[in-house]
mmCIF file of C-alpha atoms in Angstrom:
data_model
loop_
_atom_site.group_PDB
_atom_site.id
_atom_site.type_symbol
_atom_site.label_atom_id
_atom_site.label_comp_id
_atom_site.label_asym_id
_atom_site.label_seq_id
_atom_site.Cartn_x
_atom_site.Cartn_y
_atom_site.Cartn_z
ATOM 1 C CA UNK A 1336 0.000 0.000 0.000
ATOM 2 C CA UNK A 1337 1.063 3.338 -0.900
ATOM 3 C CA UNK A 1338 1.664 5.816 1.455
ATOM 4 C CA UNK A 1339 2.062 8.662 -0.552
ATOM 5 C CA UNK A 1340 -0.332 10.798 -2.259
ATOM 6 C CA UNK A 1341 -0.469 10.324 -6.470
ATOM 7 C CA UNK A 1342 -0.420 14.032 -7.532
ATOM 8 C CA UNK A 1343 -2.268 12.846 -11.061
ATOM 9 C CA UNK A 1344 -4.716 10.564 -10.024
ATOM 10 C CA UNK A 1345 -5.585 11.196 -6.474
ATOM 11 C CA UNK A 1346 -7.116 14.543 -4.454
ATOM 12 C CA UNK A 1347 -6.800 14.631 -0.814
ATOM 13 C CA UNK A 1348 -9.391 13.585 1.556
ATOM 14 C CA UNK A 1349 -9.989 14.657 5.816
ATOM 15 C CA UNK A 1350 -12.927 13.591 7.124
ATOM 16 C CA UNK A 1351 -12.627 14.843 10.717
ATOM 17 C CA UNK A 1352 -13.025 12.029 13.139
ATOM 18 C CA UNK A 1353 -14.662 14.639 15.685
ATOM 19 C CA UNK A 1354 -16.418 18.049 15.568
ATOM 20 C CA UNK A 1355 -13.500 20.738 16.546
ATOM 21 C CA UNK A 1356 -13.591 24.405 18.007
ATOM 22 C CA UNK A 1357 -14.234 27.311 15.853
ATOM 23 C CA UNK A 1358 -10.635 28.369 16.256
ATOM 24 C CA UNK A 1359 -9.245 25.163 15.078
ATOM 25 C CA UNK A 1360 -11.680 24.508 11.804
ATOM 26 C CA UNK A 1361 -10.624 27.683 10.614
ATOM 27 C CA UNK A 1362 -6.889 27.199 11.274
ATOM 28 C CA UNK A 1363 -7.140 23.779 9.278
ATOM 29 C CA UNK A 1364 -8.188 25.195 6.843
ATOM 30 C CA UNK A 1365 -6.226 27.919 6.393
ATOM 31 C CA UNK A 1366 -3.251 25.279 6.764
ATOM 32 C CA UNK A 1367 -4.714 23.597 3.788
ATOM 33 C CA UNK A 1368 -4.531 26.572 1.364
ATOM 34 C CA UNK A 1369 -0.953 27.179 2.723
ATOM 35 C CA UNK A 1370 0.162 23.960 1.751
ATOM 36 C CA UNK A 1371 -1.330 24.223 -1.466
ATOM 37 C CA UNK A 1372 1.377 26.056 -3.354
ATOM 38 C CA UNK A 1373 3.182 22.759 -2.505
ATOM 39 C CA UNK A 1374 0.353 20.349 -4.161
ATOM 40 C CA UNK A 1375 -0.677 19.587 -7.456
ATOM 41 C CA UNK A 1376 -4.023 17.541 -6.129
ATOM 42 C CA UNK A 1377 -6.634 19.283 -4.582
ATOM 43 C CA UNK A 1378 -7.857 18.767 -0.822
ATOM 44 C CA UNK A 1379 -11.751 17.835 0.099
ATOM 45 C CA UNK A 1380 -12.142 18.012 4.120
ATOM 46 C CA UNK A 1381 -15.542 17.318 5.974
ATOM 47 C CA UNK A 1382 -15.845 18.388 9.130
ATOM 48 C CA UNK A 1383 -18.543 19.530 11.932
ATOM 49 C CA UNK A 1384 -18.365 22.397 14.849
ATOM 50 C CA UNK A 1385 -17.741 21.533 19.164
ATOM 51 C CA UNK A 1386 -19.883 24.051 19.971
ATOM 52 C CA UNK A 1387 -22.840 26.778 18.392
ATOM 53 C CA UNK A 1388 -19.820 29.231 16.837
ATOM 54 C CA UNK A 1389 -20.483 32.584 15.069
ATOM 55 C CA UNK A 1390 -17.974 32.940 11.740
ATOM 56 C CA UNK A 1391 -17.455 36.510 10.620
ATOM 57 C CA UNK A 1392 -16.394 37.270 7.106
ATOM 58 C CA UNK A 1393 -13.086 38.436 6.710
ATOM 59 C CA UNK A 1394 -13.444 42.370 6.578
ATOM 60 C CA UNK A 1395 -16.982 42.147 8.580
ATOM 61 C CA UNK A 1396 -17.097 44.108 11.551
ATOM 62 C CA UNK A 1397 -18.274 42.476 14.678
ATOM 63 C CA UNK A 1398 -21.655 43.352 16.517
ATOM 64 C CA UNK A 1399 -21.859 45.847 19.238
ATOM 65 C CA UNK A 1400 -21.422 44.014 22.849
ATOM 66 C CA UNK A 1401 -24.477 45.789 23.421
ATOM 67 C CA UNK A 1402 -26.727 44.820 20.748
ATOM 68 C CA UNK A 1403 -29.665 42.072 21.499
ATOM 69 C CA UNK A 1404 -29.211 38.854 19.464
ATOM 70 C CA UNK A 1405 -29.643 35.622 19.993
ATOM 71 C CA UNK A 1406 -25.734 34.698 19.752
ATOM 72 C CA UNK A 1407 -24.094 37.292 21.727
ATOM 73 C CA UNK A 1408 -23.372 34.591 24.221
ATOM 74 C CA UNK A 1409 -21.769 32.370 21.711
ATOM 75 C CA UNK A 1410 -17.695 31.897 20.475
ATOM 76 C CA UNK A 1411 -17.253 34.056 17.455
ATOM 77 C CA UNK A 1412 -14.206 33.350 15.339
ATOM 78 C CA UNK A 1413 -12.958 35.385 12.514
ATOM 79 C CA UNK A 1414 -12.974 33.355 8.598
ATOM 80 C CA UNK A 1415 -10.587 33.910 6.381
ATOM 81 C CA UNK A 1416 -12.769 34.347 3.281
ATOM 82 C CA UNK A 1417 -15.397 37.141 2.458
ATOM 83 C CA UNK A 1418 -19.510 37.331 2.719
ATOM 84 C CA UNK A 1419 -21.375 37.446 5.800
ATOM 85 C CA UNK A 1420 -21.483 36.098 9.292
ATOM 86 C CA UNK A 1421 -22.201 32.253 9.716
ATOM 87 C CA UNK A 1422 -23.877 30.124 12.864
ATOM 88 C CA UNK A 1423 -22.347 27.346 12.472
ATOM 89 C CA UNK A 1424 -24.251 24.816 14.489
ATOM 90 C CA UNK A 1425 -26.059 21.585 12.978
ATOM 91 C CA UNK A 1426 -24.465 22.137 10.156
ATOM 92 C CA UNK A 1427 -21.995 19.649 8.142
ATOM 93 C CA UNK A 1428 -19.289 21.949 6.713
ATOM 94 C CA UNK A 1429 -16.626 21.309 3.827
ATOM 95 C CA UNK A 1430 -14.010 22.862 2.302
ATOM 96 C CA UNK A 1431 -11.974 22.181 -0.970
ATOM 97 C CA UNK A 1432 -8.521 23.941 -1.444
ATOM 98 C CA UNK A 1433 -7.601 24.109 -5.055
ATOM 99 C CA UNK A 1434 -3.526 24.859 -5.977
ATOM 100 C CA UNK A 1435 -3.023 27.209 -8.794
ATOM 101 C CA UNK A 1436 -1.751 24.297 -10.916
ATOM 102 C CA UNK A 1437 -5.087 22.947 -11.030
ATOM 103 C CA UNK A 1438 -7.456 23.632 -13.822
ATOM 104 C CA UNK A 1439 -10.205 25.071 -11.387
ATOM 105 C CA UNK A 1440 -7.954 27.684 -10.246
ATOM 106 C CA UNK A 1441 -7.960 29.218 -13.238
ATOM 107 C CA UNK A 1442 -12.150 30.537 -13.218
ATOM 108 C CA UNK A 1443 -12.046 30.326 -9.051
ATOM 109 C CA UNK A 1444 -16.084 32.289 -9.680
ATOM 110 C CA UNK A 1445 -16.369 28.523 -11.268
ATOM 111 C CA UNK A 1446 -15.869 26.490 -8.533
ATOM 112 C CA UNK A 1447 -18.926 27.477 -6.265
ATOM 113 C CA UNK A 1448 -21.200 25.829 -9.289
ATOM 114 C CA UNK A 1449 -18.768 23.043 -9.436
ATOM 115 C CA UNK A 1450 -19.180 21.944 -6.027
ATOM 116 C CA UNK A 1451 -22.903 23.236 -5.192
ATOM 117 C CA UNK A 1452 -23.676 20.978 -8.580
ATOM 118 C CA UNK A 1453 -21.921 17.646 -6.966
ATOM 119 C CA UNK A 1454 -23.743 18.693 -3.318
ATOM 120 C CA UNK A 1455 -27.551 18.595 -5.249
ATOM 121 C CA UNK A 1456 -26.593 15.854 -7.081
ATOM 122 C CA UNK A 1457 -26.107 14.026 -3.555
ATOM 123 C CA UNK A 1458 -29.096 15.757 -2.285
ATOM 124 C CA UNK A 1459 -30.745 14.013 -4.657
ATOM 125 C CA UNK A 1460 -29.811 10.507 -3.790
ATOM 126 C CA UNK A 1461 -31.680 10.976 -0.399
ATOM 127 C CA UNK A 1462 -34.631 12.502 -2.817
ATOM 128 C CA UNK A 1463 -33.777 16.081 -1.193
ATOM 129 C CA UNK A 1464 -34.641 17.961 -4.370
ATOM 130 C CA UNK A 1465 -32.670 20.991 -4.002
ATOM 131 C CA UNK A 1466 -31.461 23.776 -6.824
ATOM 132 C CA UNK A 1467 -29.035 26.383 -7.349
ATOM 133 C CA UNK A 1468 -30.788 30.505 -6.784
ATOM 134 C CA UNK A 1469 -30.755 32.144 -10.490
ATOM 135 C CA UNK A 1470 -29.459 35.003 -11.110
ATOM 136 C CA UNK A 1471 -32.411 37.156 -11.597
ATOM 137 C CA UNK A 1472 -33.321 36.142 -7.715
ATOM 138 C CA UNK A 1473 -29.942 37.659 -6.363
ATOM 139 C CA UNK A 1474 -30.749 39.944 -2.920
ATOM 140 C CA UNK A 1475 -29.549 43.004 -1.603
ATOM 141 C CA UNK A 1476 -25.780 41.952 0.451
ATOM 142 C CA UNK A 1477 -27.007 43.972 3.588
ATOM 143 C CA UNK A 1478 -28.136 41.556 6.387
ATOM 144 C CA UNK A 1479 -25.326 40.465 8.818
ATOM 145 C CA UNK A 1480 -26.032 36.481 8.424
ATOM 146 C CA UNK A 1481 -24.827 34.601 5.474
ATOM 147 C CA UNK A 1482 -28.084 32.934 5.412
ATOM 148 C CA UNK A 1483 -30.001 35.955 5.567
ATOM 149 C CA UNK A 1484 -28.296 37.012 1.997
ATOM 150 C CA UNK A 1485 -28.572 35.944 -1.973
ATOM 151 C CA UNK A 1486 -26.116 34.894 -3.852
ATOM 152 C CA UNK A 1487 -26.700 33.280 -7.509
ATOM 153 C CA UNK A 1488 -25.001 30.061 -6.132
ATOM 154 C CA UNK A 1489 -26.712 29.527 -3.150
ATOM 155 C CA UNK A 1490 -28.527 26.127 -2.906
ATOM 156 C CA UNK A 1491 -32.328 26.226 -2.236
ATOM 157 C CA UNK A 1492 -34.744 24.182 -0.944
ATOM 158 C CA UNK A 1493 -38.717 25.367 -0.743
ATOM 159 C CA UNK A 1494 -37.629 29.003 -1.062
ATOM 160 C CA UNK A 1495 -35.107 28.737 1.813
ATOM 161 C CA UNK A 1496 -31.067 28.800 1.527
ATOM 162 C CA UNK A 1497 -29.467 25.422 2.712
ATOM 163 C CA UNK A 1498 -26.010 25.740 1.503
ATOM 164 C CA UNK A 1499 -24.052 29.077 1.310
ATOM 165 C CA UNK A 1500 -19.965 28.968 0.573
ATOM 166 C CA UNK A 1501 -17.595 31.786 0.215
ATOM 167 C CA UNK A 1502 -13.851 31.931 -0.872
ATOM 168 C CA UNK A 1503 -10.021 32.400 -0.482
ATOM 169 C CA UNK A 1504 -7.684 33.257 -3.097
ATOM 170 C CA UNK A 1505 -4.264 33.462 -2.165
ATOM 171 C CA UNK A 1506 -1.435 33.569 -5.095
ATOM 172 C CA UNK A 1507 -3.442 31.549 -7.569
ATOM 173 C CA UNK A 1508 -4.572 28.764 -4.948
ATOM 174 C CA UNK A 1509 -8.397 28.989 -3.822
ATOM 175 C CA UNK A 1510 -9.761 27.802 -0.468
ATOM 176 C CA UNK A 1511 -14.086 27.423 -0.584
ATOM 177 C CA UNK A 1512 -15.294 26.410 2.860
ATOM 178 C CA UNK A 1513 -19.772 26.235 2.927
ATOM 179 C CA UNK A 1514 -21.907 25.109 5.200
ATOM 180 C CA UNK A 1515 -24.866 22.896 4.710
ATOM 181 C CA UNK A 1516 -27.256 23.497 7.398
ATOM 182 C CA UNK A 1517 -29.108 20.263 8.542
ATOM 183 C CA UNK A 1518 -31.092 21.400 11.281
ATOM 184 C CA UNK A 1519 -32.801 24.716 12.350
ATOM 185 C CA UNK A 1520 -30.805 26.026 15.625
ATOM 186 C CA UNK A 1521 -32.136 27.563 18.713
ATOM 187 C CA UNK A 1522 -29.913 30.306 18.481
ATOM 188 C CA UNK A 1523 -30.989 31.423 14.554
ATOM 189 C CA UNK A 1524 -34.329 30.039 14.533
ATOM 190 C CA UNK A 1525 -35.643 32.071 11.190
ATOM 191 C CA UNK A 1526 -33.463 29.155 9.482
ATOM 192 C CA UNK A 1527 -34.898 26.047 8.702
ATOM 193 C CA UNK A 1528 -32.758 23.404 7.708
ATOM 194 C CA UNK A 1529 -32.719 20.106 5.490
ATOM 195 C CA UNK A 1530 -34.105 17.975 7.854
ATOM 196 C CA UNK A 1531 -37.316 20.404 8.728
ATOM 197 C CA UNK A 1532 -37.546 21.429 4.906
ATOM 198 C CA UNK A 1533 -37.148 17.809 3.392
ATOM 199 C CA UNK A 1534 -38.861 16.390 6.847
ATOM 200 C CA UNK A 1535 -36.482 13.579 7.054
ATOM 201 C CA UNK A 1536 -33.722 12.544 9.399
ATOM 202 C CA UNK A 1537 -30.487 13.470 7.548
ATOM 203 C CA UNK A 1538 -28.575 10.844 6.704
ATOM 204 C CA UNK A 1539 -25.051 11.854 7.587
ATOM 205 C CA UNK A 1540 -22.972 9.182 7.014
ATOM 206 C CA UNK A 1541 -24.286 8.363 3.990
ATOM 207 C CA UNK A 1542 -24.513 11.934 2.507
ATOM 208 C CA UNK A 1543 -20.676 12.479 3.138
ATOM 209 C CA UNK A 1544 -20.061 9.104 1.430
ATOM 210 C CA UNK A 1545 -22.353 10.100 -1.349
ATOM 211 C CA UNK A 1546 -20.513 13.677 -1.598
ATOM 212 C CA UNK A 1547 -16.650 11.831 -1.501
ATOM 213 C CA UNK A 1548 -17.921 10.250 -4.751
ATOM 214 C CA UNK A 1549 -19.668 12.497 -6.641
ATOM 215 C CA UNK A 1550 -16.758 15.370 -6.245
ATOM 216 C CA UNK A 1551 -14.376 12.478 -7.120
ATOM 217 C CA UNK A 1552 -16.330 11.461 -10.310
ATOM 218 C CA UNK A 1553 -16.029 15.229 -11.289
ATOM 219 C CA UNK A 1554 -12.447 15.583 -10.810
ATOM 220 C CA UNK A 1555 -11.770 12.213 -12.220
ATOM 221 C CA UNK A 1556 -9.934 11.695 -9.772
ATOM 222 C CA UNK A 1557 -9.637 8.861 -6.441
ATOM 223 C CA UNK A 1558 -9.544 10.085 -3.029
ATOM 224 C CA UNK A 1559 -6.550 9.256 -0.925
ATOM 225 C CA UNK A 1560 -7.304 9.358 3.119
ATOM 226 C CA UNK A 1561 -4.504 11.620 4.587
ATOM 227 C CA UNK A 1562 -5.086 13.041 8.097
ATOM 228 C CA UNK A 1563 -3.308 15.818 8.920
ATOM 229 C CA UNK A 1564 0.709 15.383 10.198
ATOM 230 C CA UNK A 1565 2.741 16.749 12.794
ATOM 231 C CA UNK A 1566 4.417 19.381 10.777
ATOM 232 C CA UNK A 1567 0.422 20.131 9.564
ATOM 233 C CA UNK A 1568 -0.605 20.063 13.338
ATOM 234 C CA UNK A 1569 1.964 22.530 14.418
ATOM 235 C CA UNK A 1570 1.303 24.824 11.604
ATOM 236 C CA UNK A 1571 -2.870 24.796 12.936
ATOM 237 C CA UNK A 1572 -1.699 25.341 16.888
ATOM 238 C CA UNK A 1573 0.547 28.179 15.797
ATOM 239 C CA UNK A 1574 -2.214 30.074 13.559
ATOM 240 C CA UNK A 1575 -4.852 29.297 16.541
ATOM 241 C CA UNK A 1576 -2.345 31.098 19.016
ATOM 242 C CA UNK A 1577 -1.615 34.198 16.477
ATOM 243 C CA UNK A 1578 -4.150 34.310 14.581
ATOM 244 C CA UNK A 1579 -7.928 32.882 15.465
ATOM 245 C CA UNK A 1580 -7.936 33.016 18.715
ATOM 246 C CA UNK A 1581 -8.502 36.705 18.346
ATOM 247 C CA UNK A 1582 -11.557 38.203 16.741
ATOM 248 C CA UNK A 1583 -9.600 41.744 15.376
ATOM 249 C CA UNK A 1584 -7.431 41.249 12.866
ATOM 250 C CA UNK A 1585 -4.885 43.499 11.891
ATOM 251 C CA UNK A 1586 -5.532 42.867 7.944
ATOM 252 C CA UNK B 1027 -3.346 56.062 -20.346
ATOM 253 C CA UNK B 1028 -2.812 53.023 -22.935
ATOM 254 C CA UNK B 1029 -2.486 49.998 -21.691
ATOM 255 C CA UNK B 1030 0.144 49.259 -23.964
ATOM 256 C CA UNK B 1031 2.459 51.535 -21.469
ATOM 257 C CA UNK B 1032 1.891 49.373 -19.209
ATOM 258 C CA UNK B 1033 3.677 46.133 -17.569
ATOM 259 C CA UNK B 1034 1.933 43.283 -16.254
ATOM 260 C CA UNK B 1035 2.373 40.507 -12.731
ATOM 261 C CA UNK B 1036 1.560 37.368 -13.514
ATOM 262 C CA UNK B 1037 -1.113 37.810 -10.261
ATOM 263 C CA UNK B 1038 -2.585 40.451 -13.008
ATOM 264 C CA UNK B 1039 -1.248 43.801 -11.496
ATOM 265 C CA UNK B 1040 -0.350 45.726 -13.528
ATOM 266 C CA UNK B 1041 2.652 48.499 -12.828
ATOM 267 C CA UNK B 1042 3.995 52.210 -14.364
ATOM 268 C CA UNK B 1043 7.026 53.456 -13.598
ATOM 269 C CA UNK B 1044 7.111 57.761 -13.914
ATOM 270 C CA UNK B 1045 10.171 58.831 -12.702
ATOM 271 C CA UNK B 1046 11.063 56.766 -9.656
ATOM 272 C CA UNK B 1047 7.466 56.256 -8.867
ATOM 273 C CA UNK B 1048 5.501 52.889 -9.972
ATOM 274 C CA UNK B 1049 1.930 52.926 -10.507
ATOM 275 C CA UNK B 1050 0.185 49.848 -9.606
ATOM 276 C CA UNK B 1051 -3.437 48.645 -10.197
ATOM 277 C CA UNK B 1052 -5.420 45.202 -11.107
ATOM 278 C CA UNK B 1053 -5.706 44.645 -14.758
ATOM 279 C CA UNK B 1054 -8.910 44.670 -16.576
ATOM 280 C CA UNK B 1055 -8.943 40.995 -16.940
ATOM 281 C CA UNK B 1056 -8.651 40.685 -13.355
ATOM 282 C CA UNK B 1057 -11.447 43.097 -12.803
ATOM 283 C CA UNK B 1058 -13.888 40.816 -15.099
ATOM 284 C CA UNK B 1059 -12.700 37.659 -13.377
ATOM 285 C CA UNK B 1060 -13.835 39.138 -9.988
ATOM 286 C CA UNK B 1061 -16.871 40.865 -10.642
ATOM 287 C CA UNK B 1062 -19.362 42.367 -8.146
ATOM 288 C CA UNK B 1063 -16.699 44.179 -6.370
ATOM 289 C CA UNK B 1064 -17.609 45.179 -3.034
ATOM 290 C CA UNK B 1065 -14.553 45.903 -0.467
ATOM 291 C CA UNK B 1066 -11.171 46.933 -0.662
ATOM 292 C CA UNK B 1067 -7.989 47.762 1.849
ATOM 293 C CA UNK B 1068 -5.526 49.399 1.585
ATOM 294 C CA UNK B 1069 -1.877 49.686 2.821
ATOM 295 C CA UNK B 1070 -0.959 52.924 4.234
ATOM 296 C CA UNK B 1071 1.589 56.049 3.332
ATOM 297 C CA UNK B 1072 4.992 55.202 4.465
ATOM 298 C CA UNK B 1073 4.969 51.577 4.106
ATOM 299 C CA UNK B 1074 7.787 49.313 2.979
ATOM 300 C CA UNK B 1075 6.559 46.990 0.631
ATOM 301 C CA UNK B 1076 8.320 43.811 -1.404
ATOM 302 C CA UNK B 1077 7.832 42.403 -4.859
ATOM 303 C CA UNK B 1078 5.393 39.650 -5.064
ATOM 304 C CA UNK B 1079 4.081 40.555 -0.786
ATOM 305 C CA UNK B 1080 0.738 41.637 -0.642
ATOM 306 C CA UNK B 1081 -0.266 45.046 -0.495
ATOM 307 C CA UNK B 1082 -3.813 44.634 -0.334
ATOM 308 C CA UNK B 1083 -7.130 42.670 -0.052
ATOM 309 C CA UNK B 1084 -10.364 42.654 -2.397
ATOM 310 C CA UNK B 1085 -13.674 41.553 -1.904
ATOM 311 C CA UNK B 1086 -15.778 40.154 -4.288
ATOM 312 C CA UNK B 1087 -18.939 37.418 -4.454
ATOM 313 C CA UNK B 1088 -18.073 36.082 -1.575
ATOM 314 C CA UNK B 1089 -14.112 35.912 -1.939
ATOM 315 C CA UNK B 1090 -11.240 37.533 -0.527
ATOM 316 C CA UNK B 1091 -8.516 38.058 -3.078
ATOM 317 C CA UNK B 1092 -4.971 39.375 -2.301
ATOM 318 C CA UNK B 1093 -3.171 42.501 -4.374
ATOM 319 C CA UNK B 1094 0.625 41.968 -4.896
ATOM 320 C CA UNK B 1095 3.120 44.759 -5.061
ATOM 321 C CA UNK B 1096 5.348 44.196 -8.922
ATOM 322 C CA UNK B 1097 8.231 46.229 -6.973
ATOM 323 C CA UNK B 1098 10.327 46.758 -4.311
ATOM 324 C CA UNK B 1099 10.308 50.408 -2.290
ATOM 325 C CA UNK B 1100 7.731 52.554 0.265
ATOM 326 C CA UNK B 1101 3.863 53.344 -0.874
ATOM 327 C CA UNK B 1102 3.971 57.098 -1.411
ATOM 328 C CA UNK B 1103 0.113 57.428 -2.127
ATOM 329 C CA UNK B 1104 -2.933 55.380 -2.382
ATOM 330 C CA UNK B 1105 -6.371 55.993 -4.244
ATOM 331 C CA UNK B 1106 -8.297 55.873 -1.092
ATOM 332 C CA UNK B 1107 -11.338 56.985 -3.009
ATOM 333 C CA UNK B 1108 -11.587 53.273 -4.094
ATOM 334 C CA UNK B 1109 -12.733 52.924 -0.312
ATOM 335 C CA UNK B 1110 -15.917 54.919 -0.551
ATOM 336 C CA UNK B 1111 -17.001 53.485 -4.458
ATOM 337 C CA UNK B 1112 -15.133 50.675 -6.499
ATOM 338 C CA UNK B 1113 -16.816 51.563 -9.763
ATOM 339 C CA UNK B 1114 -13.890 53.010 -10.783
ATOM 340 C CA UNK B 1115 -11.866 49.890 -11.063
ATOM 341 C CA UNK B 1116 -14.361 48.485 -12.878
ATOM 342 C CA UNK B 1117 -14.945 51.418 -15.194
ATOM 343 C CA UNK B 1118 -11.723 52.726 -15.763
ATOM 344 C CA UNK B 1119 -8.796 49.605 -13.975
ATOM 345 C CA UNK B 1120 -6.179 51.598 -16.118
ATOM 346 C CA UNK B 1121 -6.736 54.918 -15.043
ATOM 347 C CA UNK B 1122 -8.966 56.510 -12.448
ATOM 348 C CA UNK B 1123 -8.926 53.110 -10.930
ATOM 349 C CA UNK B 1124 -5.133 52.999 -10.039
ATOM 350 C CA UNK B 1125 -4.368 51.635 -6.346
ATOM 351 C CA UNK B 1126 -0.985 52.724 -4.801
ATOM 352 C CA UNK B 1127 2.082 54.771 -5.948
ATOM 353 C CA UNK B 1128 5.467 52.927 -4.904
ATOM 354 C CA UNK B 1129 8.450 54.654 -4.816
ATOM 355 C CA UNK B 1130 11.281 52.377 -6.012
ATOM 356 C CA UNK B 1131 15.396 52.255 -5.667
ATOM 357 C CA UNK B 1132 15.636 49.731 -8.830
ATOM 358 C CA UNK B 1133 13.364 50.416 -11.732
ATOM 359 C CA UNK B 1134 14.935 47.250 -13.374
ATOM 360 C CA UNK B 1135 12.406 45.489 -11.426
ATOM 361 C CA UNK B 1136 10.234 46.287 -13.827
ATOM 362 C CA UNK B 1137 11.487 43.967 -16.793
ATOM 363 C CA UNK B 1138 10.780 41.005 -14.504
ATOM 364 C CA UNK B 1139 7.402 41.900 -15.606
ATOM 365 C CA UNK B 1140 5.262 41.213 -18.845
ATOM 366 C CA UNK B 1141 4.822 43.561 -22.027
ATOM 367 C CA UNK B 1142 0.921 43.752 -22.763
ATOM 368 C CA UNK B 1143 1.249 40.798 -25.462
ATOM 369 C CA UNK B 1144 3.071 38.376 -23.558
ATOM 370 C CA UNK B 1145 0.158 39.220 -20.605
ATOM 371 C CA UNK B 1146 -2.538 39.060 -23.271
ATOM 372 C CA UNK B 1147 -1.094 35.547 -23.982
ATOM 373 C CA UNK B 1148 -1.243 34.321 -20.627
ATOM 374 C CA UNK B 1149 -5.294 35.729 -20.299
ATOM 375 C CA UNK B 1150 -5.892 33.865 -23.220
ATOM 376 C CA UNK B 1151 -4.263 30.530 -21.889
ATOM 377 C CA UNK B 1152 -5.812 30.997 -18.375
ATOM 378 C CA UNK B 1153 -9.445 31.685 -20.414
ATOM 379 C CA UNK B 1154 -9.322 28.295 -21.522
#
């Protein structure tokens, strides 16, 4: 058995074994786009959140201590990518970090379609008959949650937004993180989720399954299991302790 | 000004030199590629900046995008209208929507860079 990654054949697979912190997911990731300038093969990871977290977009400015909402009591964390702020909370989240070498880096607008098409498709296997928002239905950017704004990508199901994703692009590589939200939370309860829109019991396991192989029949391309390694773990403690554990950035 | 003038990163800046001052801004290409501009930083007067660091940060649908300084030397002005209304990058990415002025110490930095047809090549092969 090989133990190395093929760089022609293969793309890069993490399924977390366990939901993580706030700080962490967002360090991984940003690990992941680091390393890309050293990859040919993209990276799919599937992961899940500890804890109810609030994700600002990159330049968004954080609400007043003072103002009444019902997540002022919960971790924010800052995001590395652009749009609006995220409650991340039953919610399955991905990411895919594309290097520059790669053919999708070169139309990075591209890749939300490309991976919001192989995300319906799966939907579909669980008859969860979801679609992309047109166009001509794009909102106003205005309202402070991600899921609260309309984007022409954005998936849909019975009018509401189930999947949003926003971007990275960093020297020609591309990090997209989304988040697919299963279940309505407690703490953003104008949100409905799959499981209340499709009224079925998600079927995790065998959505992420279903998701590995669709985005590997669209890259042509096998997925090769590679958790992260100690040089990978360091890099993700050291951007946690300078980086996301703090919610101001000095851009 | 003419775009032909003009020399062009491979991150699609593209850079003027005037003097001892370098002109830098996102090419028109880029512009199209982003689309639906809404957000931009920039650095500040006085700072030292490196070729190929980044000097700045764009948002656009949903993705952050990083602007790379062409040259070596200190920004000596920025177009902080761009702040209040990015239309003018869109409009105009050659002229009125210029980012920073960089004063440099080597101006053969500059022939690192591309002419307009070698950049128009590399468009065209990053098109398709």
């Amino acid at each position: 058995m090989t133990s190395q990654i093929n760089q022609e054949q293969e793309f890069r697979l993490l399924v977390d074994p366990q939901p993580c912190s706030g700080q962490r997911n967002m360090a991984i990731d940003e690990t992941l786009l680091q390393l890309a300038s050293q990859s040919k093969t993209p990276t799919l990871r599937l992961y899940e959140w500890s804890e109810p977290t609030v994700s600002l977009g990159y330049f968004q400015k954080e609400p007043e201590p003072s103002s009444e909402n019902s997540f002022k009591n919960l971790p924010f964390v800052r995001r590395l990518s652009g749009g609006g702020a995220i409650l991340h909370h039953h919610e399955l989240t991905y990411s895919f970090v594309v290097p520059q070498s790669h053919i999708l880096s070169k139309n990075p607008s591209y890749l939300y379609h490309f991976i919001h098409q192989e995300i319906i498709k799966s939907f579909q296997e669980f008859k969860i008959f979801a679609a992309m928002r047109s166009a001509s239905n794009k909102e106003k950017n205005s309202k402070f949650l991600c899921f609260g704004r309309g984007d022409a990508n954005d998936i849909m199901l019975n009018g509401h937004k189930i999947v949003g994703s926003a971007q990275r692009r960093r020297k020609g590589n591309t990090l997209q993180h989304g988040s697919i939200l299963i279940r309505r939370s407690e703490h953003a309860p104008e949100f409905p989720g799959l499981e209340e829109l499709a009224q079925c019991s998600f079927p995790f396991k065998e959505f992420k399954e279903s998701l590995i192989q669709n985005i590997s029949n669209a890259l042509v391309r096998k997925p090769f299991h590679m958790e992260l390694n100690s040089t990978e773990e360091e890099k993700v403690d050291q951007l946690i302790e300078e980086k996301y554990r703090f919610l101001k950035w000095s851009h | 000004m003419s775009s032909s003038d003009l020399k062009f990163a491979k991150s699609h800046e593209w850079a003027k030199l005037d003097g001892d001052v370098v002109t830098i801004g996102i090419s028109k290409f880029a512009v199209n590629l982003l689309t639906d501009l809404v957000y931009i930083e920039l650095p500040a007067v006085g700072d030292s900046v490196s070729s190929g660091v980044s000097i700045g940060e764009i948002e656009s649908v949903k993705a952050v995008s990083d602007i790379y300084s062409s040259v070596t030397g200190e920004i000596v002005e920025i177009n902080d209208s761009l702040e209040e209304d990015l239309g003018a990058l869109t409009e105009d990415p050659y002229g009125k929507g210029w980012i920073v002025k960089i004063k440099i110490a080597d101006p053969s930095e500059l022939d690192q860079l591309m002419d307009q047809k070698a950049y128009d090549e590399l468009c065209q092969s990053e098109a398709h």
